[in-house]
Amino acid sequence: PSQTITGNFASVIHGLNANHLTDQVIQRSKRMILDTLGVGLLGTSTEVCHKVTQYSKIYSSDISSTIWGHLDFRLPPLYAAFVNGVAVHSMDFDDTWHPATHPSGAVLPAVIALSEAFPQKKKISGLNLLLAFNVGIEVQGRLLRFSSEARNIPKRFHPPTVVGTMGSAAACAKLLALDQLKCKNALAIAASYAGAPLANAATQTKPLHVGNAAKHGLEAACLASQGLQGNKQILDMESGIGAFYTDYNPQALPTLQSYPWLLDQQDVAIKRFPAHLGTHWVADAASSVRRKLVESSDNLLPLDKIEKVILKVPEVKYVNRHSPTSEHEARHSFQFVACSALLDGSMSVQSFASENVHRPALRELLCKTQLEHPPDNTPSFESLYCEVSVILRDGNTISDRCDTFYGHWRKPLKKEDLEKKFQSNASSVLPAEATEGIIETVYNLEKVEDCSVL
Amino acid sequence: PEETVTSSFAAFIHAVRPEHLSKTVCHRSKRMILDSIGVGLVGSTTHVFDIALQYCRELYSSVAVSSVYGKPGVKLSPTLAAFTNGVATHSMDFDDTWHPATHPSGAVLPALLAASQMLPPSTKPNGVDFLLAFNVGLEVQGRLMHFSTEAHNIPKRFHPPSVVGTMGSAAATAKLLSLSAAQCAHALGIAASLAGAPMANAATQAKPLHIGNATRLGFEAALLAARGMEANPSILDDIPGCSGFSAFYSVYQPKPLSTPSDHHEFLLEKQDIAFKRFPAHLGMHWVVDAALSVRNLFINYAGSFSPSLIRTIVLKIPVSKYINRPFPSSEHQARHSFQFNACTALLDGEVGLSSFTESSIHRQELRELLDKVVVEHPEDNVANFDKMYGEVALLLHSGDVLTGKCDTFYGHWRKPLSKESLLKKFRSNASHVLPEEKIETIITMVDNLENLSDSSQL
């Protein structure tokens, strides 16, 4: 009988096994796992994370999973997934893919929380975790290719809430070793949890998008495992996942024989500082302009000599903020990152601390900043660029352009720099040996017998 | 400062008082509460309910203070109790329907019941507070649906309870918890990020989750807002280039709510609710009434109901893919099938709970009738609960044609159920799980809701 796309997805989720993982996929996904853990560990110290932890503590019980970096109490898997997911996205420091979404944050917290819930005699190996993780990433990537809308920076629904929920469901279904029928139902049920509007980006609620994607995907898989049924053509119908897109063309997945993973063909971008991906082009261009303006990095930027700062960026409304007042807004502001990088020479976690967001020198520079949207600058993470021009009072103009920032998939972070980011993040909550231990474990994930050591 | 649509909603939720409730609104909402409880009670006997309950019990055990329909002695944490009860309410598609289309009560009542059990004895809400919060939840849903002309017709993309229901639950819970106006706005904002489920899961076992999640997640949004979580304060406003609540509609024109000064006109005043007489999608009710009327004609004509005399059965119905199923194979599909409901009515002379059991669905006589059905979509039959009609025509072998037509079924807002009919439905539902005295107690309590001092008794 002719197979539906949904049935096809279910059979692939069900049929993929560790032998299908290629070396490159393994390597890339381990980098993603390490980065995500670091970002999550750091994120547990944020205010938004404190709030959701308090909220989730209402539901403590026997089946318990950990909050990354906090061994003092445990939560049920669902809420652990939720809290850790929020942590991962709390500073907008997590990975980004093309077509655009934050793939790891929606999947890793769920599979880790779930793996901790398995009884002693049925421990999950590192390889199983790695496989489930990749199933979750793959499903997201495939779904994003069903609509041309997905190629550009989103406007309507925040992608992690659409495909992230589905990815989490697929990954958990894999970890739970559900049969094909239940995999289909997990996807169907997850669809009914998917979809959050973009307007909450740049607010404190945005991190919940990833937290909920992880949590709801896990819930969908658990409900499917208990026999709940949904629409078995959820991926095929326009009124299924198609509801989130104006144009939707689903396609069947390739056969399992030497399966072509998307992660093989398209790597992720890893952020160097915690802000929206679009701002990374701006930061690199601005830092380079600063170097031209100031001989030594000890010198201060000569503010009074600057007449205007012009940023040539793509048109992306939710990252266009002239005067951000909160850290969430600052992380979604081309202008803020440009001025911050001009002033300090580089961006870091500290750039978004309250004192820095409100300092007078920054505010002064912001007033002189304006945006331009050249028609050839398309709002797609694959093709956008940024040009920073500083016009001086004496008439001179210093500018520079960035086409590919360091960390983008075309210019991936080197191993040392990835580890440096992880160490810097993780050390905010863990002691040095633990940090080293995690790096070790992730690098050798396929060999780990019991992944709950993670 | 310039007022946004969102802030007008927040101000309304925050400032509206019991005095603003009119008599009609009180009366109608009490009917809805009663019906919703009954439907939830009978729903606690379904399989989908069992799954939801087992799931919740396995995962969570502590702070279990909220009750579950039909399971005395079982308690769950508040949001999960709301989830489970919401699933129960919609499990058989037996709950109320409004215009523009959604199932309003199921998305609001479970959250309020669970929340009132959660609050400490010193701050328990009384019956009036409860009734007010309930109405805030309905009002917000109704107002939101008026922001889009799309909402007037039977939905195609997102299942309305998952869109506006979540918002209504957030608003109602925010009201019950007496959140500040700013917190009410954030509750709405957080809820929007939890809203929206595609239509494809209607007519499947997952559909009841839409209501369960609407009430649970709206409740969670309010709880998070109470703890200080912040969201986009313009979530309901239309900001081009960055969608808020507008993401769920292709056409969206929001309007601010007037702050209730002395007098607020609730939508429930002008537009009543439809209550279902049997557990199936609302559209089925028209064809069933039409089928019953033509059945009577047929019996007068032939002496008894003889299917062999019928050559073809023609159904004239509006166009709506998800309720057009010639041969449903599960109870969920059967509840969403014009053909099935018409034939059952013709065969049995009535449609009730037992019409949807496995054995009933697969009966030979029914299958034979279904084989004779042909569907037509007259242009004047609009897919809209205010305007649609159902017509059933029997084309006999003899050449004669008998027709029955229904413009307004009994239970529709234009022809509301009488008090006796509503009570009959409640008693019949509740008796599946509760003893008689309890049933009568609930009826009395809801009737006197304004006078109740502690609404958690409900």
Coordinates of C-alpha atoms in Angstrom, one line a residue, chain B:
Chain B
P1 CA 0.7 56.2 27.3
E2 CA -0.9 54.8 24.2
E3 CA -3.0 51.9 25.0
T4 CA -2.5 48.6 23.3
V5 CA -5.1 46.0 22.6
T6 CA -3.2 43.7 24.9
S7 CA -3.2 46.1 27.8
S8 CA -6.9 46.7 27.3
F9 CA -7.5 43.0 27.8
A10 CA -5.3 42.9 30.8
A11 CA -7.1 45.9 32.3
F12 CA -10.4 44.2 31.7
I13 CA -9.5 41.0 33.3
H14 CA -8.1 42.8 36.3
A15 CA -10.8 45.3 36.8
V16 CA -14.0 43.5 36.0
R17 CA -16.2 42.8 39.1
P18 CA -19.2 40.5 40.0
E19 CA -21.5 43.5 39.8
H20 CA -20.8 43.6 36.0
L21 CA -22.4 40.2 35.5
S22 CA -25.9 40.5 34.3
K23 CA -28.7 38.0 35.1
T24 CA -28.7 36.5 31.7
V25 CA -25.0 35.9 31.8
C26 CA -25.2 34.4 35.3
H27 CA -28.0 32.1 34.2
R28 CA -26.4 31.0 31.0
S29 CA -23.0 30.4 32.5
K30 CA -24.5 28.3 35.3
R31 CA -26.1 26.1 32.7
M32 CA -22.8 25.7 31.0
I33 CA -21.0 24.8 34.2
L34 CA -23.6 22.1 35.0
D35 CA -23.4 20.7 31.5
S36 CA -19.6 20.7 31.5
I37 CA -19.4 18.9 34.8
G38 CA -21.8 16.2 33.6
V39 CA -20.0 15.7 30.4
G40 CA -16.7 15.5 32.3
L41 CA -18.1 12.9 34.6
V42 CA -19.3 10.6 31.9
G43 CA -16.0 11.3 30.1
S44 CA -14.1 9.8 33.0
T45 CA -15.3 6.4 31.7
T46 CA -13.5 6.7 28.4
H47 CA -10.3 5.0 27.3
V48 CA -8.5 8.2 26.4
F49 CA -9.2 9.4 29.9
D50 CA -7.6 6.3 31.4
I51 CA -4.5 7.0 29.4
A52 CA -4.3 10.6 30.5
L53 CA -4.9 9.7 34.1
Q54 CA -2.4 6.9 34.2
Y55 CA 0.2 9.1 32.6
C56 CA -0.3 11.8 35.2
R57 CA -0.3 9.5 38.2
E58 CA 2.8 7.7 37.1
L59 CA 4.8 10.8 36.8
Y60 CA 3.7 13.0 39.6
S61 CA 2.7 12.3 43.1
S62 CA 3.2 15.2 45.4
V63 CA 1.2 18.4 46.1
A64 CA -1.8 16.4 45.0
V65 CA -4.6 18.5 46.0
S66 CA -7.0 18.7 43.1
S67 CA -9.7 16.2 42.3
V68 CA -10.4 14.3 39.2
Y69 CA -13.8 13.8 37.7
G70 CA -15.4 10.5 38.6
K71 CA -12.5 9.3 40.7
P72 CA -13.1 10.0 44.3
G73 CA -10.0 9.7 46.4
V74 CA -7.7 10.4 43.5
K75 CA -5.9 13.6 43.7
L76 CA -3.3 15.2 41.3
S77 CA -1.3 18.3 41.2
P78 CA -3.5 21.2 40.1
T79 CA -2.4 21.6 36.5
L80 CA -2.5 17.9 35.9
A81 CA -5.9 17.6 37.4
A82 CA -7.0 20.4 35.0
F83 CA -5.4 18.5 32.1
T84 CA -7.1 15.2 33.0
N85 CA -10.5 16.8 33.6
G86 CA -10.2 18.8 30.4
V87 CA -9.5 15.6 28.5
A88 CA -12.5 14.0 30.1
T89 CA -14.8 16.9 29.1
H90 CA -13.9 16.7 25.4
S91 CA -13.4 12.9 25.3
M92 CA -16.7 12.2 23.7
D93 CA -17.2 15.5 21.9
F94 CA -20.2 16.0 24.1
D95 CA -19.3 19.5 25.4
D96 CA -20.8 22.9 24.6
T97 CA -20.1 24.9 21.4
W98 CA -20.3 28.6 20.8
H99 CA -20.4 31.0 17.9
P100 CA -17.9 31.9 16.6
A101 CA -16.9 28.2 16.9
T102 CA -15.1 26.8 19.9
H103 CA -15.7 24.7 23.0
P104 CA -15.5 27.3 25.7
S105 CA -16.4 25.7 29.0
G106 CA -14.0 22.7 28.8
A107 CA -11.1 25.0 28.4
V108 CA -11.9 27.1 31.5
L109 CA -13.8 25.1 34.1
P110 CA -11.3 22.4 34.9
A111 CA -8.6 25.0 35.5
L112 CA -10.8 27.0 37.9
L113 CA -11.9 23.9 39.8
A114 CA -8.3 22.8 40.2
A115 CA -7.1 26.2 41.1
S116 CA -9.8 26.7 43.8
Q117 CA -8.7 23.5 45.5
M118 CA -5.1 24.7 45.4
L119 CA -5.6 28.0 47.3
P120 CA -5.2 28.0 51.0
P121 CA -8.4 28.0 53.2
S122 CA -8.0 31.7 54.1
T123 CA -8.2 32.8 50.5
K124 CA -10.6 30.4 49.0
P125 CA -12.7 32.0 46.3
N126 CA -16.5 32.1 46.9
G127 CA -19.1 31.2 44.4
V128 CA -19.4 34.7 43.0
D129 CA -15.7 35.0 42.4
F130 CA -15.8 31.6 40.7
L131 CA -18.6 32.6 38.4
L132 CA -16.9 35.8 37.6
A133 CA -13.6 34.1 36.7
F134 CA -15.5 31.6 34.6
N135 CA -17.1 34.4 32.6
V136 CA -13.9 36.3 32.2
G137 CA -12.5 33.1 30.6
L138 CA -15.5 32.9 28.2
E139 CA -15.5 36.6 27.4
V140 CA -11.8 36.6 26.4
Q141 CA -12.3 33.6 24.1
G142 CA -15.3 35.3 22.4
R143 CA -13.5 38.6 22.0
L144 CA -10.5 37.0 20.5
M145 CA -12.5 35.1 18.0
H146 CA -14.1 38.3 16.8
F147 CA -10.7 39.5 15.7
S148 CA -10.8 37.3 12.6
T149 CA -13.5 36.7 10.0
E150 CA -11.9 33.3 9.6
A151 CA -13.2 32.3 13.0
H152 CA -16.9 32.6 11.9
N153 CA -16.7 29.4 9.9
I154 CA -16.0 25.8 10.9
P155 CA -12.2 25.8 11.3
K156 CA -9.7 24.4 8.8
R157 CA -6.3 25.1 10.1
F158 CA -6.0 25.4 13.9
H159 CA -8.5 23.8 16.3
P160 CA -10.1 26.9 18.0
P161 CA -10.1 25.5 21.6
S162 CA -6.3 25.2 21.4
V163 CA -6.0 28.8 20.2
V164 CA -8.5 30.8 22.2
G165 CA -9.2 28.2 24.8
T166 CA -5.6 28.5 26.2
M167 CA -6.0 32.2 26.3
G168 CA -9.3 32.0 28.1
S169 CA -8.0 29.6 30.7
A170 CA -5.1 31.9 31.3
A171 CA -7.4 34.9 31.7
A172 CA -9.8 33.0 34.0
T173 CA -7.1 31.7 36.2
A174 CA -5.4 35.1 36.4
K175 CA -8.7 36.5 37.5
L176 CA -9.3 33.8 40.2
L177 CA -5.8 34.4 41.5
S178 CA -6.3 38.1 41.5
L179 CA -3.2 38.9 39.5
S180 CA -2.3 42.6 38.8
A181 CA -3.1 44.1 35.4
A182 CA 0.5 43.7 34.3
Q183 CA 0.6 40.1 35.4
C184 CA -2.7 39.5 33.5
A185 CA -1.0 40.8 30.4
H186 CA 2.0 38.5 30.9
A187 CA -0.3 35.5 31.5
L188 CA -1.9 36.2 28.1
G189 CA 1.6 36.5 26.5
I190 CA 2.9 33.3 28.0
A191 CA -0.3 31.5 27.0
A192 CA 0.0 32.5 23.4
S193 CA 3.3 30.6 23.3
L194 CA 1.4 27.6 24.4
A195 CA -1.5 27.8 22.1
G196 CA -2.3 26.3 18.7
A197 CA -2.9 22.7 17.6
P198 CA -3.6 21.8 14.0
M199 CA -7.0 20.5 13.0
A200 CA -5.7 17.2 11.7
N201 CA -5.9 15.6 15.1
A202 CA -9.7 16.2 15.3
A203 CA -11.6 12.9 14.9
T204 CA -8.7 11.0 16.5
Q205 CA -8.1 10.0 20.1
A206 CA -5.7 13.0 20.5
K207 CA -8.4 15.6 20.0
P208 CA -9.5 15.6 23.7
L209 CA -5.9 16.6 24.5
H210 CA -6.6 19.9 22.8
I211 CA -9.0 20.9 25.6
G212 CA -7.0 19.2 28.3
N213 CA -3.9 21.2 27.2
A214 CA -5.8 24.4 26.7
T215 CA -7.0 24.4 30.2
R216 CA -3.8 23.1 31.7
L217 CA -1.4 25.4 29.8
G218 CA -3.5 28.5 30.3
F219 CA -3.4 27.7 34.0
E220 CA 0.4 27.2 33.8
A221 CA 0.7 30.5 32.0
A222 CA -1.1 32.3 34.8
L223 CA 1.0 30.5 37.5
L224 CA 4.2 31.5 35.7
A225 CA 3.0 35.1 35.4
A226 CA 2.1 35.1 39.1
R227 CA 5.7 34.1 39.8
G228 CA 7.0 37.1 37.8
M229 CA 7.5 35.6 34.3
E230 CA 7.3 38.2 31.6
A231 CA 6.3 38.0 28.0
N232 CA 5.6 40.3 25.2
P233 CA 3.2 43.0 26.4
S234 CA 1.7 43.5 23.0
I235 CA 1.0 39.9 22.3
L236 CA -2.6 40.5 21.1
D237 CA -1.7 43.6 19.0
D238 CA -1.0 43.3 15.3
I239 CA 2.7 44.1 14.8
P240 CA 3.7 43.5 11.1
G241 CA 6.8 41.5 10.6
C242 CA 6.7 39.8 14.0
S243 CA 3.6 37.8 14.7
G244 CA 2.0 37.6 18.1
F245 CA -1.4 36.0 18.6
S246 CA -2.0 37.0 15.0
A247 CA 0.2 34.0 13.9
F248 CA -2.8 31.8 14.1
Y249 CA -5.0 33.6 11.6
S250 CA -4.4 34.8 8.1
V251 CA -6.7 37.8 8.7
Y252 CA -6.5 39.5 12.0
Q253 CA -8.0 42.8 13.2
P254 CA -7.7 43.2 17.0
K255 CA -9.8 45.7 18.9
P256 CA -9.4 46.9 22.5
L257 CA -11.9 45.9 25.2
S258 CA -13.6 48.7 27.0
T259 CA -12.6 48.9 30.6
P260 CA -15.7 47.9 32.6
S261 CA -16.8 51.1 34.4
D262 CA -20.3 50.6 35.6
H263 CA -21.4 48.3 32.9
H264 CA -19.8 45.8 30.6
E265 CA -21.7 43.9 28.0
F266 CA -20.6 40.3 28.0
L267 CA -20.7 38.4 24.7
L268 CA -22.6 35.6 26.5
E269 CA -25.5 38.1 26.9
K270 CA -26.0 38.5 23.2
Q271 CA -24.9 35.0 22.0
D272 CA -25.9 31.9 23.8
I273 CA -24.3 28.5 23.7
A274 CA -25.3 25.3 22.0
F275 CA -25.5 22.2 24.1
K276 CA -25.2 18.8 22.5
R277 CA -27.9 16.2 22.9
F278 CA -25.6 13.3 22.0
P279 CA -21.9 12.9 21.9
A280 CA -20.8 13.9 18.4
H281 CA -19.6 17.0 16.5
L282 CA -22.1 19.8 16.5
G283 CA -22.6 19.6 12.7
M284 CA -24.1 16.1 13.2
H285 CA -27.0 17.5 15.2
W286 CA -28.6 19.1 12.2
V287 CA -28.6 15.9 10.1
V288 CA -29.8 13.9 13.0
D289 CA -32.8 16.1 13.5
A290 CA -33.5 16.1 9.8
A291 CA -33.1 12.3 9.7
L292 CA -35.5 11.8 12.6
S293 CA -38.1 13.9 10.9
V294 CA -37.8 12.0 7.6
R295 CA -37.9 8.7 9.5
N296 CA -41.3 9.6 10.9
L297 CA -42.5 10.4 7.4
F298 CA -41.2 7.1 6.2
I299 CA -42.8 5.1 9.0
N300 CA -46.2 6.8 8.2
Y301 CA -45.7 5.9 4.5
A302 CA -44.5 2.3 4.9
G303 CA -45.8 1.3 8.3
S304 CA -42.4 0.6 9.7
F305 CA -38.8 1.4 9.0
S306 CA -37.8 -0.9 6.1
P307 CA -34.4 -0.2 4.7
S308 CA -34.9 -2.4 1.7
L309 CA -37.4 0.1 0.3
I310 CA -34.7 2.8 0.2
R311 CA -32.6 3.1 -3.0
T312 CA -30.5 6.2 -2.1
I313 CA -30.0 8.4 0.9
V314 CA -29.1 12.0 -0.1
L315 CA -27.4 14.2 2.5
K316 CA -27.3 17.9 1.8
I317 CA -24.6 19.3 4.0
P318 CA -22.0 22.1 4.0
V319 CA -18.4 21.4 2.9
S320 CA -16.2 20.4 5.7
K321 CA -13.6 17.7 5.2
Y322 CA -13.1 16.5 8.7
I323 CA -16.7 15.6 9.3
N324 CA -17.3 14.0 5.9
R325 CA -16.6 10.3 6.4
P326 CA -18.5 7.7 4.5
F327 CA -17.2 4.7 6.5
P328 CA -15.9 5.6 9.9
S329 CA -13.9 2.9 11.7
S330 CA -13.4 4.2 15.2
E331 CA -15.7 6.0 17.7
H332 CA -13.7 9.2 17.2
Q333 CA -14.3 9.1 13.5
A334 CA -17.9 8.1 14.0
R335 CA -18.5 11.2 16.0
H336 CA -17.2 13.2 13.1
S337 CA -19.2 11.7 10.3
F338 CA -22.4 13.2 8.8
Q339 CA -23.1 9.9 7.1
F340 CA -22.8 7.8 10.2
N341 CA -25.0 10.0 12.4
A342 CA -27.7 10.3 9.8
C343 CA -27.9 6.5 9.2
T344 CA -27.8 5.8 12.9
A345 CA -30.7 8.2 13.5
L346 CA -32.6 6.6 10.6
L347 CA -32.0 3.1 11.9
D348 CA -32.6 3.5 15.6
G349 CA -34.8 6.6 15.9
E350 CA -32.3 8.2 18.2
V351 CA -28.6 8.8 18.7
G352 CA -27.1 8.4 22.1
L353 CA -24.0 7.3 24.0
S354 CA -24.4 3.7 23.0
S355 CA -24.6 4.6 19.3
F356 CA -20.8 4.9 19.3
T357 CA -19.8 1.6 20.8
E358 CA -17.6 -0.7 18.8
S359 CA -20.5 -3.1 18.1
S360 CA -22.9 -0.3 17.1
I361 CA -20.4 1.2 14.7
H362 CA -19.8 -2.1 12.9
R363 CA -23.3 -3.4 12.6
Q364 CA -24.3 -5.0 9.4
E365 CA -27.6 -3.1 9.0
L366 CA -25.8 0.2 9.5
R367 CA -23.1 -0.6 6.9
E368 CA -25.8 -1.4 4.4
L369 CA -27.4 1.9 5.0
L370 CA -24.1 3.7 4.7
D371 CA -23.6 2.1 1.3
K372 CA -26.7 3.9 0.1
V373 CA -25.5 7.4 1.1
V374 CA -24.7 10.1 -1.4
V375 CA -23.5 13.5 -0.2
E376 CA -24.3 16.9 -1.8
H377 CA -23.0 20.3 -1.0
P378 CA -25.6 22.9 -2.0
E379 CA -24.0 26.3 -2.4
D380 CA -26.3 28.0 0.1
N381 CA -25.2 25.6 2.8
V382 CA -22.4 27.5 4.5
A383 CA -19.9 25.8 6.8
N384 CA -20.9 28.0 9.7
F385 CA -22.7 27.0 12.9
D386 CA -25.0 30.0 12.7
K387 CA -26.2 29.5 9.2
M388 CA -25.9 25.8 8.1
Y389 CA -28.7 23.4 7.7
G390 CA -29.0 19.7 7.2
E391 CA -31.3 17.9 4.7
V392 CA -31.9 14.2 4.4
A393 CA -33.8 12.8 1.4
L394 CA -34.8 9.2 1.0
L395 CA -35.1 8.1 -2.6
L396 CA -37.2 5.0 -2.6
H397 CA -37.2 2.2 -5.2
S398 CA -40.9 3.1 -5.8
G399 CA -39.8 6.5 -7.2
D400 CA -41.2 8.4 -4.3
V401 CA -39.0 10.9 -2.4
L402 CA -39.3 11.8 1.3
T403 CA -37.4 14.7 2.7
G404 CA -36.6 16.1 6.1
K405 CA -34.8 19.3 6.7
C406 CA -33.4 20.9 9.8
D407 CA -32.4 24.6 10.1
T408 CA -32.0 24.7 13.8
F409 CA -31.6 21.6 15.9
Y410 CA -32.9 21.4 19.5
G411 CA -30.1 22.4 21.7
H412 CA -28.8 25.1 19.3
W413 CA -28.7 28.7 20.7
R414 CA -31.7 29.6 18.6
K415 CA -33.6 26.7 20.2
P416 CA -32.0 26.2 23.6
L417 CA -32.5 23.1 25.7
S418 CA -35.1 23.5 28.3
K419 CA -34.1 23.3 32.0
E420 CA -35.6 19.8 32.2
S421 CA -33.7 18.6 29.1
L422 CA -30.4 20.0 30.4
L423 CA -31.0 18.4 33.8
K424 CA -31.9 15.1 32.1
K425 CA -28.6 15.2 30.2
F426 CA -26.7 16.0 33.4
R427 CA -28.3 13.2 35.4
S428 CA -27.8 10.7 32.7
N429 CA -24.1 11.5 32.4
A430 CA -23.3 11.9 36.0
S431 CA -25.1 8.6 37.0
H432 CA -22.4 6.7 35.2
V433 CA -20.0 7.5 38.0
L434 CA -21.8 9.2 40.9
P435 CA -24.6 8.1 43.3
E436 CA -27.9 10.0 43.2
E437 CA -27.5 12.2 46.3
K438 CA -24.2 13.5 45.0
I439 CA -25.8 14.3 41.6
E440 CA -28.6 16.3 43.2
T441 CA -26.1 18.1 45.4
I442 CA -24.1 19.3 42.5
I443 CA -27.2 20.5 40.7
T444 CA -28.3 22.5 43.7
M445 CA -24.8 23.9 44.3
V446 CA -24.4 25.1 40.7
D447 CA -27.9 26.6 40.8
N448 CA -27.0 28.6 43.8
L449 CA -23.5 29.4 42.8
E450 CA -23.6 33.0 43.8
N451 CA -24.3 32.1 47.3
L452 CA -21.6 29.6 47.8
S453 CA -19.0 30.6 50.2
D454 CA -16.3 28.2 49.2
S455 CA -16.2 27.2 45.6
S456 CA -13.7 24.4 46.1
Q457 CA -16.6 22.4 47.4
L458 CA -17.7 22.0 43.9

